[in-house]
Short mmCIF file of C-alpha atoms in Angstrom, two decimals:
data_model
loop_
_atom_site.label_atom_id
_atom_site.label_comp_id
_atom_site.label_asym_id
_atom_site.label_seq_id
_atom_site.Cartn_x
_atom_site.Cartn_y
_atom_site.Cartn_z
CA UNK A 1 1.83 33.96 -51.05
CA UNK A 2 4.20 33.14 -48.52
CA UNK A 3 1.21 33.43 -45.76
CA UNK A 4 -0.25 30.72 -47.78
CA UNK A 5 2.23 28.33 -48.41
CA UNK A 6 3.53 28.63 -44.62
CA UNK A 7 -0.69 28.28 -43.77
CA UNK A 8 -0.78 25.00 -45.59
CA UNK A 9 2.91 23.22 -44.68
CA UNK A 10 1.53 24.20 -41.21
CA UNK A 11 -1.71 22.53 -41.73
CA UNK A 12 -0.43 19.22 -43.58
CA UNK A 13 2.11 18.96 -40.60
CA UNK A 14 -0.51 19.59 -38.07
CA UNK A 15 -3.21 17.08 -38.87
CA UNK A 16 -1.22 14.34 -40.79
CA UNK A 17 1.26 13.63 -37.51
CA UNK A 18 -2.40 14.22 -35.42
CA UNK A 19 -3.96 11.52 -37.61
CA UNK A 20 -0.95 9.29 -36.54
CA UNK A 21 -1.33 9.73 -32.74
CA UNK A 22 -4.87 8.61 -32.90
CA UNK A 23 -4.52 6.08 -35.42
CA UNK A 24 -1.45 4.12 -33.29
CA UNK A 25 -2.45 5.27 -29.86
CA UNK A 26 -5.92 6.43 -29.79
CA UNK A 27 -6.70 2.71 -29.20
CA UNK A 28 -10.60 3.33 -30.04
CA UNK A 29 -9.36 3.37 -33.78
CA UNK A 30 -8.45 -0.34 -33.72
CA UNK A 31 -11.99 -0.88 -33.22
CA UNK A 32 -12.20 0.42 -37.43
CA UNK A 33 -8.88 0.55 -38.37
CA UNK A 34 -6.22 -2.34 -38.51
CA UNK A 35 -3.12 -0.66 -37.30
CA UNK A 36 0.64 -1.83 -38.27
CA UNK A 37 2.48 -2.90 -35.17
CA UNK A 38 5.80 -1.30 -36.43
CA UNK A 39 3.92 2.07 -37.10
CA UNK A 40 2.80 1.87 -33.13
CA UNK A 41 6.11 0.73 -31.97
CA UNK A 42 7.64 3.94 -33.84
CA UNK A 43 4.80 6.29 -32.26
CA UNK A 44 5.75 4.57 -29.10
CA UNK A 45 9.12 5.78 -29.19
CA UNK A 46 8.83 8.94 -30.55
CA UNK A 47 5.48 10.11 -28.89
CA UNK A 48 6.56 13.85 -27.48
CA UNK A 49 8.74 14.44 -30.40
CA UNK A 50 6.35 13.53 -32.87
CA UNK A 51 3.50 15.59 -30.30
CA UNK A 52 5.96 18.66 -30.85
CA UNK A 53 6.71 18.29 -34.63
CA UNK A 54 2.80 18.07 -34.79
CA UNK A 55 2.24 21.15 -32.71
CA UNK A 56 4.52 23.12 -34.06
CA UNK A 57 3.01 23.11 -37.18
CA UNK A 58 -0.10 24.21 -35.79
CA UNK A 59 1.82 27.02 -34.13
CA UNK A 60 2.69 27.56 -37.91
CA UNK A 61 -0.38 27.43 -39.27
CA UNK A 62 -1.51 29.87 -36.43
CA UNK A 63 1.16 32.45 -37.24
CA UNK A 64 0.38 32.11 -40.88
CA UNK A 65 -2.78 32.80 -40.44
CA UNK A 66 -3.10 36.02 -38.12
CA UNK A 67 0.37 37.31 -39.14
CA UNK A 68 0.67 37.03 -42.55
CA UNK A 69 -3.16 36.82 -43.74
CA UNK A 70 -2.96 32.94 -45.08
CA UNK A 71 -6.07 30.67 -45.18
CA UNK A 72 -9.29 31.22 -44.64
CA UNK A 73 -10.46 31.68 -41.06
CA UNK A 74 -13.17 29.09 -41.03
CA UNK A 75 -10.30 26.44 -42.45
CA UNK A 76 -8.11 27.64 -39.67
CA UNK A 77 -10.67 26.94 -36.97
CA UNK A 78 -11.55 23.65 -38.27
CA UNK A 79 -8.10 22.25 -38.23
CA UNK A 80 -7.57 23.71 -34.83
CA UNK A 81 -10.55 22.19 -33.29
CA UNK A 82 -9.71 18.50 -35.45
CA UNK A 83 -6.54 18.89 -34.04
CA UNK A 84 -7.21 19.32 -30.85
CA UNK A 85 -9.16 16.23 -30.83
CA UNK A 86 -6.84 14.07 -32.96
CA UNK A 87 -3.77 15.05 -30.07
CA UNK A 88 -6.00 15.48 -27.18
CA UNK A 89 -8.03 12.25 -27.57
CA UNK A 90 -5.13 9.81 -27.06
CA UNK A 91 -3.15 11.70 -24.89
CA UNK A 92 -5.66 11.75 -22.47
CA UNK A 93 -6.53 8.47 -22.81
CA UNK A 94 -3.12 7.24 -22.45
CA UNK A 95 -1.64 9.10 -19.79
CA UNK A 96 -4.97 9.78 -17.51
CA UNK A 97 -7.67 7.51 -18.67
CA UNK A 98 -4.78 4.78 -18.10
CA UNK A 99 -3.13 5.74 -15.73
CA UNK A 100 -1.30 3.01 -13.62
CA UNK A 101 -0.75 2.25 -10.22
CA UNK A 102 2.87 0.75 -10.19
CA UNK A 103 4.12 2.59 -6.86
CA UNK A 104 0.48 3.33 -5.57
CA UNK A 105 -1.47 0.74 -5.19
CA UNK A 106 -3.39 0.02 -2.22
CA UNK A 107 -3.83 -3.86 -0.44
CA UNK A 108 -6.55 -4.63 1.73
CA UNK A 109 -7.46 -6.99 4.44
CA UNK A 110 -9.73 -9.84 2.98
CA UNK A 111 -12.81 -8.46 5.20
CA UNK A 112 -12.92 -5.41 3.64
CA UNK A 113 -12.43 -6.59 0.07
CA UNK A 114 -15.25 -8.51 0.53
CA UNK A 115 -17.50 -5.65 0.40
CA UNK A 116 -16.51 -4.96 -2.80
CA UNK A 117 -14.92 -8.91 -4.85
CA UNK A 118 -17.50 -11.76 -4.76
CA UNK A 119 -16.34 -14.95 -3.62
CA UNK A 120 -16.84 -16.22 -7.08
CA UNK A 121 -14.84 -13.68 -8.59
CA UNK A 122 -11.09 -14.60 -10.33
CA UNK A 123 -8.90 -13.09 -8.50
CA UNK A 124 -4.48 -13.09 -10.06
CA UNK A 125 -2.63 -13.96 -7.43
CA UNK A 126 1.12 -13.49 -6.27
CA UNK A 127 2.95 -15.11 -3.05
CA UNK A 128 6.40 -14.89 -1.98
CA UNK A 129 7.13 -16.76 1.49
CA UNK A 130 4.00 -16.98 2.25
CA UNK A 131 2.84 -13.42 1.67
CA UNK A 132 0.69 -13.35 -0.84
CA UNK A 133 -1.27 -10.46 -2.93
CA UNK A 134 -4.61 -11.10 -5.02
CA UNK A 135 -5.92 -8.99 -7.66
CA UNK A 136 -9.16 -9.11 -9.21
CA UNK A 137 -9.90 -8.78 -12.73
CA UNK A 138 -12.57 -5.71 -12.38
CA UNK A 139 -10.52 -3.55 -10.26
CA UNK A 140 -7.16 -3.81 -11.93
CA UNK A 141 -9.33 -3.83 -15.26
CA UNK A 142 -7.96 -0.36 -16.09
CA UNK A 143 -5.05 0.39 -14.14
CA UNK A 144 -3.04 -2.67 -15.60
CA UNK A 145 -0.29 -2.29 -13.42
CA UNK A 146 -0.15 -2.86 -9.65
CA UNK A 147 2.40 -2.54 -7.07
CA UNK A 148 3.83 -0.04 -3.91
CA UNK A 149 6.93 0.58 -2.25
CA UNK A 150 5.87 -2.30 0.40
CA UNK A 151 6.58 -5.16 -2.49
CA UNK A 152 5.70 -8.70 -2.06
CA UNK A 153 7.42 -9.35 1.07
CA UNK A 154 9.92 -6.76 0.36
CA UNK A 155 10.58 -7.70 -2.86
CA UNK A 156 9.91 -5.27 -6.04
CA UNK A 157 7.02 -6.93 -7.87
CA UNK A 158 4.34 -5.83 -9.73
CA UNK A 159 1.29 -7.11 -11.25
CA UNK A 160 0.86 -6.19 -15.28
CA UNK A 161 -2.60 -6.83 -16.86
CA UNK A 162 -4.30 -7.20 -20.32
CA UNK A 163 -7.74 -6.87 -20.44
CA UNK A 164 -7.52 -8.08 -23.87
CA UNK A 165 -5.81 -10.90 -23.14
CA UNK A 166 -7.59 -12.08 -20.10
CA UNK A 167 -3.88 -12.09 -19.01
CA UNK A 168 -2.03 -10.95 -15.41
CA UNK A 169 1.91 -11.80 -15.05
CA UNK A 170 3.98 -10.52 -12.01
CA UNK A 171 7.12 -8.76 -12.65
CA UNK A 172 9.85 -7.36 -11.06
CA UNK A 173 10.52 -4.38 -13.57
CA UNK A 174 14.34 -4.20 -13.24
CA UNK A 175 16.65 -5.27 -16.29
CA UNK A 176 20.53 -5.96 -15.28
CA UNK A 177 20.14 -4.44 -12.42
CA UNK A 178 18.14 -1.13 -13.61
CA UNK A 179 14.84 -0.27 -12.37
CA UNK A 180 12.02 0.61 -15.67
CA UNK A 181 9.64 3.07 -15.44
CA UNK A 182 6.84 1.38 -16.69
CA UNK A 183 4.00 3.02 -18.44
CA UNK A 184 0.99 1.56 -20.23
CA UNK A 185 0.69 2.48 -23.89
CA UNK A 186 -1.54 0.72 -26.26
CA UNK A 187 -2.00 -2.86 -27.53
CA UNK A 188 -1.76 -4.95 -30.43
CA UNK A 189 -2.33 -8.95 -30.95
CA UNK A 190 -4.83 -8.28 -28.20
CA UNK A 191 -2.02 -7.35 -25.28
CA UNK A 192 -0.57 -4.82 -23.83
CA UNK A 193 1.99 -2.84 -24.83
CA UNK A 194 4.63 -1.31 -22.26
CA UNK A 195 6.80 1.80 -23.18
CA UNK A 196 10.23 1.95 -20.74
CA UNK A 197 10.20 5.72 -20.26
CA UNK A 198 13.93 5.66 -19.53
CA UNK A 199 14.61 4.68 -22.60
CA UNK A 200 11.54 4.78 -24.71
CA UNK A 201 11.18 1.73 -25.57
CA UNK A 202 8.48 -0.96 -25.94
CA UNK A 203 7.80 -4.06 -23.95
CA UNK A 204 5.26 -6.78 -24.62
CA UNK A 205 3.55 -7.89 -21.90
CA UNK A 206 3.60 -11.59 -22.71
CA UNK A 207 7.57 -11.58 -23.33
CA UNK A 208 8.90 -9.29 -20.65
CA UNK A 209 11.33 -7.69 -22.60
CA UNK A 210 12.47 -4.52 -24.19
CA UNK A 211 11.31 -4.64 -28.46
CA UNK A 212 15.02 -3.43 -28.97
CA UNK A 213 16.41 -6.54 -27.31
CA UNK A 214 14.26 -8.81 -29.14
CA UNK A 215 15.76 -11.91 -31.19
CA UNK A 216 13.43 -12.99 -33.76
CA UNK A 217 13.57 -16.60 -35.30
CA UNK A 218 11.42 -17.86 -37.89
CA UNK A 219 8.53 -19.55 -37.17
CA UNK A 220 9.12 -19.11 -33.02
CA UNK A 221 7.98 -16.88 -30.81
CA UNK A 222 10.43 -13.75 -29.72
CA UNK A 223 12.75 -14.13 -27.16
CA UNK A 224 15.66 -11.68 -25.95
CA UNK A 225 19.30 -12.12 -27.21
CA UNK A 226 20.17 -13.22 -23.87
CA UNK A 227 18.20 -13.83 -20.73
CA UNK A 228 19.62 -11.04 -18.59
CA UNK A 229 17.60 -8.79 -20.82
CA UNK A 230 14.28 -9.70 -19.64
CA UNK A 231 12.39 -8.59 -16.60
CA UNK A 232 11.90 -11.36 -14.03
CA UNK A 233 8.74 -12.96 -13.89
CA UNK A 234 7.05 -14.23 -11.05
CA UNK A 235 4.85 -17.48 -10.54
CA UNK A 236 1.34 -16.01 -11.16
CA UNK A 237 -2.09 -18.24 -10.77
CA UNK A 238 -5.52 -17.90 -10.92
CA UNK A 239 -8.03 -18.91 -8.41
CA UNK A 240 -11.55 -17.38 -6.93
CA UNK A 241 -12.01 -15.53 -4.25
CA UNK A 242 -13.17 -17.83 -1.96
CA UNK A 243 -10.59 -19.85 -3.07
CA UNK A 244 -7.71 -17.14 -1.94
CA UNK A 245 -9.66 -16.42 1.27
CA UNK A 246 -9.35 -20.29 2.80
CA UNK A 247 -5.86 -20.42 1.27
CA UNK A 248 -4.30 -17.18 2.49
CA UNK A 249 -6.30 -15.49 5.06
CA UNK A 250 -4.05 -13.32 6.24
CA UNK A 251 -3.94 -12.29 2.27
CA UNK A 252 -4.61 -8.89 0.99
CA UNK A 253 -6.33 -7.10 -2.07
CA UNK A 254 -5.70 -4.57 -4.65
CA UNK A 255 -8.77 -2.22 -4.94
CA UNK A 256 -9.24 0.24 -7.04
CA UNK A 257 -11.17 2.63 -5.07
CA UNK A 258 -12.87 5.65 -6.63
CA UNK A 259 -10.94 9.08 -6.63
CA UNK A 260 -12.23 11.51 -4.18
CA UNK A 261 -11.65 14.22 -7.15
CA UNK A 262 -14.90 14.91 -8.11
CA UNK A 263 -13.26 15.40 -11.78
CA UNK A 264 -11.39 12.58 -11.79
CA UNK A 265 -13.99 10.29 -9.81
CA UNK A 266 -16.76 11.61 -12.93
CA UNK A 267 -13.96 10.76 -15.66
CA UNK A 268 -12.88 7.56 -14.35
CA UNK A 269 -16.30 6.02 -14.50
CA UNK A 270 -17.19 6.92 -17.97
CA UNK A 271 -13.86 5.63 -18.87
CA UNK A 272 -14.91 2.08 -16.49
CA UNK A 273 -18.20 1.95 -18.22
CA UNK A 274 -16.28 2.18 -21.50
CA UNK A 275 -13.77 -0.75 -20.90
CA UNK A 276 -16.16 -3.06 -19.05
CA UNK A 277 -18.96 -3.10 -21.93
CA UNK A 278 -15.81 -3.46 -24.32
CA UNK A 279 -14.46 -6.69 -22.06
CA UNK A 280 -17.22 -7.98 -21.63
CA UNK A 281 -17.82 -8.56 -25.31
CA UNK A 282 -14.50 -9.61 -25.88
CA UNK A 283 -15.29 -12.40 -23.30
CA UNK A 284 -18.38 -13.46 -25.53
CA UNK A 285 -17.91 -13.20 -29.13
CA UNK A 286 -15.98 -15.50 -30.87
CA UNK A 287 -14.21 -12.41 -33.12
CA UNK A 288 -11.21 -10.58 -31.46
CA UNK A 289 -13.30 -6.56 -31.12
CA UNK A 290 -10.34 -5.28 -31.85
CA UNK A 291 -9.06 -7.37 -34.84
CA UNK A 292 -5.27 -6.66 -34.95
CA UNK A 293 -4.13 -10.37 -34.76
CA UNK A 294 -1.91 -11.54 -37.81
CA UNK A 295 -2.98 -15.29 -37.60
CA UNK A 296 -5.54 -17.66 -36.83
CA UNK A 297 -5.84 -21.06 -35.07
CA UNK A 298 -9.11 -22.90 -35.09
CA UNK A 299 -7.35 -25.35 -32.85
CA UNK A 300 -9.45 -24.03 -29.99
CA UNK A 301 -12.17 -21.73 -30.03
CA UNK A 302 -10.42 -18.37 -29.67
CA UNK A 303 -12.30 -17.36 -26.07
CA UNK A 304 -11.10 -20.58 -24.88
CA UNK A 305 -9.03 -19.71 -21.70
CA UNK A 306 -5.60 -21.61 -21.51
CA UNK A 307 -2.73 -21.70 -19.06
CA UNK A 308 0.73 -21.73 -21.26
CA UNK A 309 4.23 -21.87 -20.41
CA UNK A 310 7.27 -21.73 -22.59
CA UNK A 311 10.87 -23.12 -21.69
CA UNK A 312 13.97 -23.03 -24.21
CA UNK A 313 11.88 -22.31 -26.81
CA UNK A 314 9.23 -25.33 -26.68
CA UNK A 315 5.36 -24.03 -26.07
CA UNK A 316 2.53 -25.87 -24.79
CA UNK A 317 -1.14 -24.55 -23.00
CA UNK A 318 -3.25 -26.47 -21.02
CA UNK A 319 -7.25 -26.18 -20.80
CA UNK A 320 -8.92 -26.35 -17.42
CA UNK A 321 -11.41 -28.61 -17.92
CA UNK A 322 -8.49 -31.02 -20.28
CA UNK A 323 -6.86 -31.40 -17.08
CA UNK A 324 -9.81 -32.27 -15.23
CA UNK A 325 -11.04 -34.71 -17.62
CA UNK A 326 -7.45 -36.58 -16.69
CA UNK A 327 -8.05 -37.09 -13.01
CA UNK A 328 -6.76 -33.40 -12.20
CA UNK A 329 -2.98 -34.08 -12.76
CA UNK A 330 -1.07 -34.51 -15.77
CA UNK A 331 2.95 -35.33 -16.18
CA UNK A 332 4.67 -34.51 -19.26
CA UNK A 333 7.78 -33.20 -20.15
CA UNK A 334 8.00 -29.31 -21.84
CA UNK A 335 11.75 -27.71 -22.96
CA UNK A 336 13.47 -30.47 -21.65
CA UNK A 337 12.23 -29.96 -17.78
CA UNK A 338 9.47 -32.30 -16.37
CA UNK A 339 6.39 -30.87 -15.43
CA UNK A 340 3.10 -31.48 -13.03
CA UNK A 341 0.01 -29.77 -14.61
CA UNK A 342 -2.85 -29.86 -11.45
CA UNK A 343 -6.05 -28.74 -10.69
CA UNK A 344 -7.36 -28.32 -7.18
CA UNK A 345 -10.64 -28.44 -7.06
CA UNK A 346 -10.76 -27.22 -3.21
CA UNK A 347 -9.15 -23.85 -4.26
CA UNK A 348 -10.40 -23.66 -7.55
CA UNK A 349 -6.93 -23.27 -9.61
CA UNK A 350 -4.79 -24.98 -11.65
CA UNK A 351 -1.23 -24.70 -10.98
CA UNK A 352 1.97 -26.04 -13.37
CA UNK A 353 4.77 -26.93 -11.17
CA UNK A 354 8.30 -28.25 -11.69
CA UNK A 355 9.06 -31.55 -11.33
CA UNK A 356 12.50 -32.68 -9.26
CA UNK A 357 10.91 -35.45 -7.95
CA UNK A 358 12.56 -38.01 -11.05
CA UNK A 359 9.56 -39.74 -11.34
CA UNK A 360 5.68 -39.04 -11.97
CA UNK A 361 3.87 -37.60 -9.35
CA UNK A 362 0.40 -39.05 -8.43
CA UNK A 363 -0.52 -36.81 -5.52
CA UNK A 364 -0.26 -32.86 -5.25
CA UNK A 365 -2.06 -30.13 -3.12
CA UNK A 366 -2.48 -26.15 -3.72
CA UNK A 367 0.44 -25.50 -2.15
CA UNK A 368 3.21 -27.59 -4.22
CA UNK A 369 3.42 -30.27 -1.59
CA UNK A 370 3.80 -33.64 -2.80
CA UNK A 371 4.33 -37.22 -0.73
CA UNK A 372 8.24 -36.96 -2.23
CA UNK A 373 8.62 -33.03 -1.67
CA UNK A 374 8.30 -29.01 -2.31
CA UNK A 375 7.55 -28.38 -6.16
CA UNK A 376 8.57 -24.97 -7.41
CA UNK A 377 5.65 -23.52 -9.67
CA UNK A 378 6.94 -22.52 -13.01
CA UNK A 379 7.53 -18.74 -13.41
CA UNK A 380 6.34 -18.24 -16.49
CA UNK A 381 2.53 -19.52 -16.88
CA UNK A 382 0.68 -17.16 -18.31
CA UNK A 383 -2.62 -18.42 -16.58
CA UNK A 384 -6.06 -18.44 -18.00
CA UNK A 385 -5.89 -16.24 -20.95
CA UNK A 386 -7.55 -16.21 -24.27
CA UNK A 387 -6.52 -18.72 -26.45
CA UNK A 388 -6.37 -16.58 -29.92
CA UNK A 389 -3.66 -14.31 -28.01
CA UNK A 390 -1.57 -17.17 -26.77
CA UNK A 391 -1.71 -18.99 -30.24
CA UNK A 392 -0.60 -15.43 -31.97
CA UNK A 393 3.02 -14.96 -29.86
CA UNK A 394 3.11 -18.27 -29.50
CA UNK A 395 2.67 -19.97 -33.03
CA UNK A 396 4.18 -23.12 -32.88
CA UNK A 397 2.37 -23.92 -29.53
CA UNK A 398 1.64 -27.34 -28.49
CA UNK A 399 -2.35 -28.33 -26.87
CA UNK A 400 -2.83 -30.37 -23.92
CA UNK A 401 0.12 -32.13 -24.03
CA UNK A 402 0.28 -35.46 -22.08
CA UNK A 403 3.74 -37.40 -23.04
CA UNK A 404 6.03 -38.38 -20.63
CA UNK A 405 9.26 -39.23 -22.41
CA UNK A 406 11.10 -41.94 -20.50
CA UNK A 407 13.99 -40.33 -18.96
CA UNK A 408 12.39 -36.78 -17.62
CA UNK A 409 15.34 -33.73 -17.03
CA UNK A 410 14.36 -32.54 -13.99
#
């Protein structure tokens, strides 16, 4: 009796935590299942423990089994081999199939990328005095982070990316000071999801902070409870290829080369093949494939692409071919600080720039440089991404603004 009642506490244990782990992290499941963001945030958090509870009561069941005579050997190999799958699946999946490339990545020289990025291809791009780093969307497609001990001109940025999102923002992954070990997760709302391994915790891409050191107010988007608390984020734009090659030739490229591990090289491209017929779809169809949003705006069409930027608390997105349609350049005012939204058709990107100038400006290149002076691009964009993702952190979000209140803080 006891065989049998320590056979089945094991077994419950066993597949119910197992059925968890896939469920939240698994991230195939969200193709069938709608998963609660709290229930992935606590499997974030508690992954090895929970991995260990769940284990252990297969070690139970085990023991139970062969020990003490409980259960019926065909039951016991059956939950073994579902359990293997339900703990195995995701944990592969997470920790090799997405593996990142935070302190590994490797730049080259534009004439060597070329063998591999078409000149038409978008390319994310980060620059820091002139050094600048370009990163195209099918080779950091999977890895979804990117940096090395180099940094952007020695300073510690990375590239984060959301293949669900359509969305790349550079960050330095320090908060107050401390360096975060930065690991890629899951997703939900269509972006990535982050876990700190120093302190377990989970980061949104699109914010940049820690879930614990959230501030939520109603009918807003998230913010921390104090700026400090964030990780810095640096001015990220999209442009093509071609368009980085004439604008920083002296640039260099993240590529994601194949592994010369036979195993790994085999297992990375069924994984590649996997996520590229996925994002490809999700580029097409008008439905979300993995349909975990909790609101809808028919504002835009939800593949729209849109270039959004939040500051004290007021957000607004741009279209591409809105700001065309306006002779390239817009003025308007967002949070208080006047802004230039521009498109340069030479380069092929749209940039949103501050605007110290104290008055509209009329005539803007790539670069920032305007008849009156230097603009600063604003840190924040969140360039090119869908416009269903945007619209769900971002609720209260303005579209293609254009008003430029009289008096403009600069």
């Amino acid at each position: 009796m006891l065989g049998l009642l320590l056979f089945v506490i094991g077994l419950v244990v066993s597949l119910g935590i197992g059925f968890l782990y896939f469920r939240d992290l698994g991230d195939v499941s969200q193709m069938v299942l709608r998963v609660k963001r709290e229930n992935m945030l606590r499997f974030i958090r508690n992954e090895y423990r929970l991995i260990a509870i769940g284990l252990g009561g297969a070690a139970v069941m085990t023991f139970a089994h062969f020990a003490l005579g409980g259960g019926a050997f065909w039951v016991w190999l059956v939950a073994i081999l579902l359990a293997g799958l339900l703990y195995g699946f995701p944990y592969v999946w997470v920790h090799v199939g997405l593996r990142n490339q935070k302190d590994t990545a490797h730049y080259f020289p534009i004439s060597e990328a070329e063998q591999w990025v078409s000149p038409s291809s978008q390319v994310l791009v980060l620059e820091n005095n002139g050094v600048a780093r370009a990163h195209p969307d099918a080779e950091i497609l999977r890895p979804h982070l990117a940096g090395n001990s180099e940094g952007l001109d020695g300073e510690n940025v990375i590239m984060t990316y959301c293949a669900m999102a359509n969305l790349g923002i550079g960050y330095s992954p320090e908060i107050e000071g401390e360096k975060l070990e930065l690991e890629v997760l899951a997703q939900h709302g269509n972006n990535l999801i982050l876990r700190d391994n120093r302190t377990g915790e989970p980061i949104q891409q699109i914010y940049g902070f820690r879930d614990k050191d959230a501030e939520q107010s109603p009918g807003r988007a998230a913010c921390p409870v104090k700026p400090g608390l964030a990780m810095k984020p640096w001015p990220t734009f999209r442009m093509t290829f071609r368009g980085f090659r004439k604008a920083y030739p002296d640039g260099t490229v993240f590529l994601n080369k194949p592994s010369s591990n036979p195993v790994l090289f085999l297992f990375d491209k069924a994984i590649e093949t996997l996520f590229s017929s996925e994002i490809s779809r999700q580029h097409r169809v008008a439905a979300p494939i993995m349909d975990n949003m909790s609101r809808s705006d028919n504002r835009l069409h939800n593949k729209t692409y849109v270039w959004g930027v939040e500051i004290n608390g007021d957000a607004v997105c741009w279209t591409d071919d809105f700001v065309v349609a306006n002779g390239n350049i817009i003025n308007t005012l967002v949070g208080g600080k006047a802004l230039v939204i521009a498109w340069d058709p030479g380069f092929e990107s749209l940039g949103v720039w501050y605007n110290d100038t104290g008055a509209p400006v009329t005539e803007i290149d790539f670069f920032g440089r305007t008849p009156n002076g230097q603009l600063k691009r604003v840190e924040n964009l969140r360039p090119g991404m869908f416009w269903h993702v945007w619209a769900e952190f971002f609720p209260n979000t303005d579209i293609n603004r254009t008003s430029m209140p009289q008096k403009a803080v600069a």
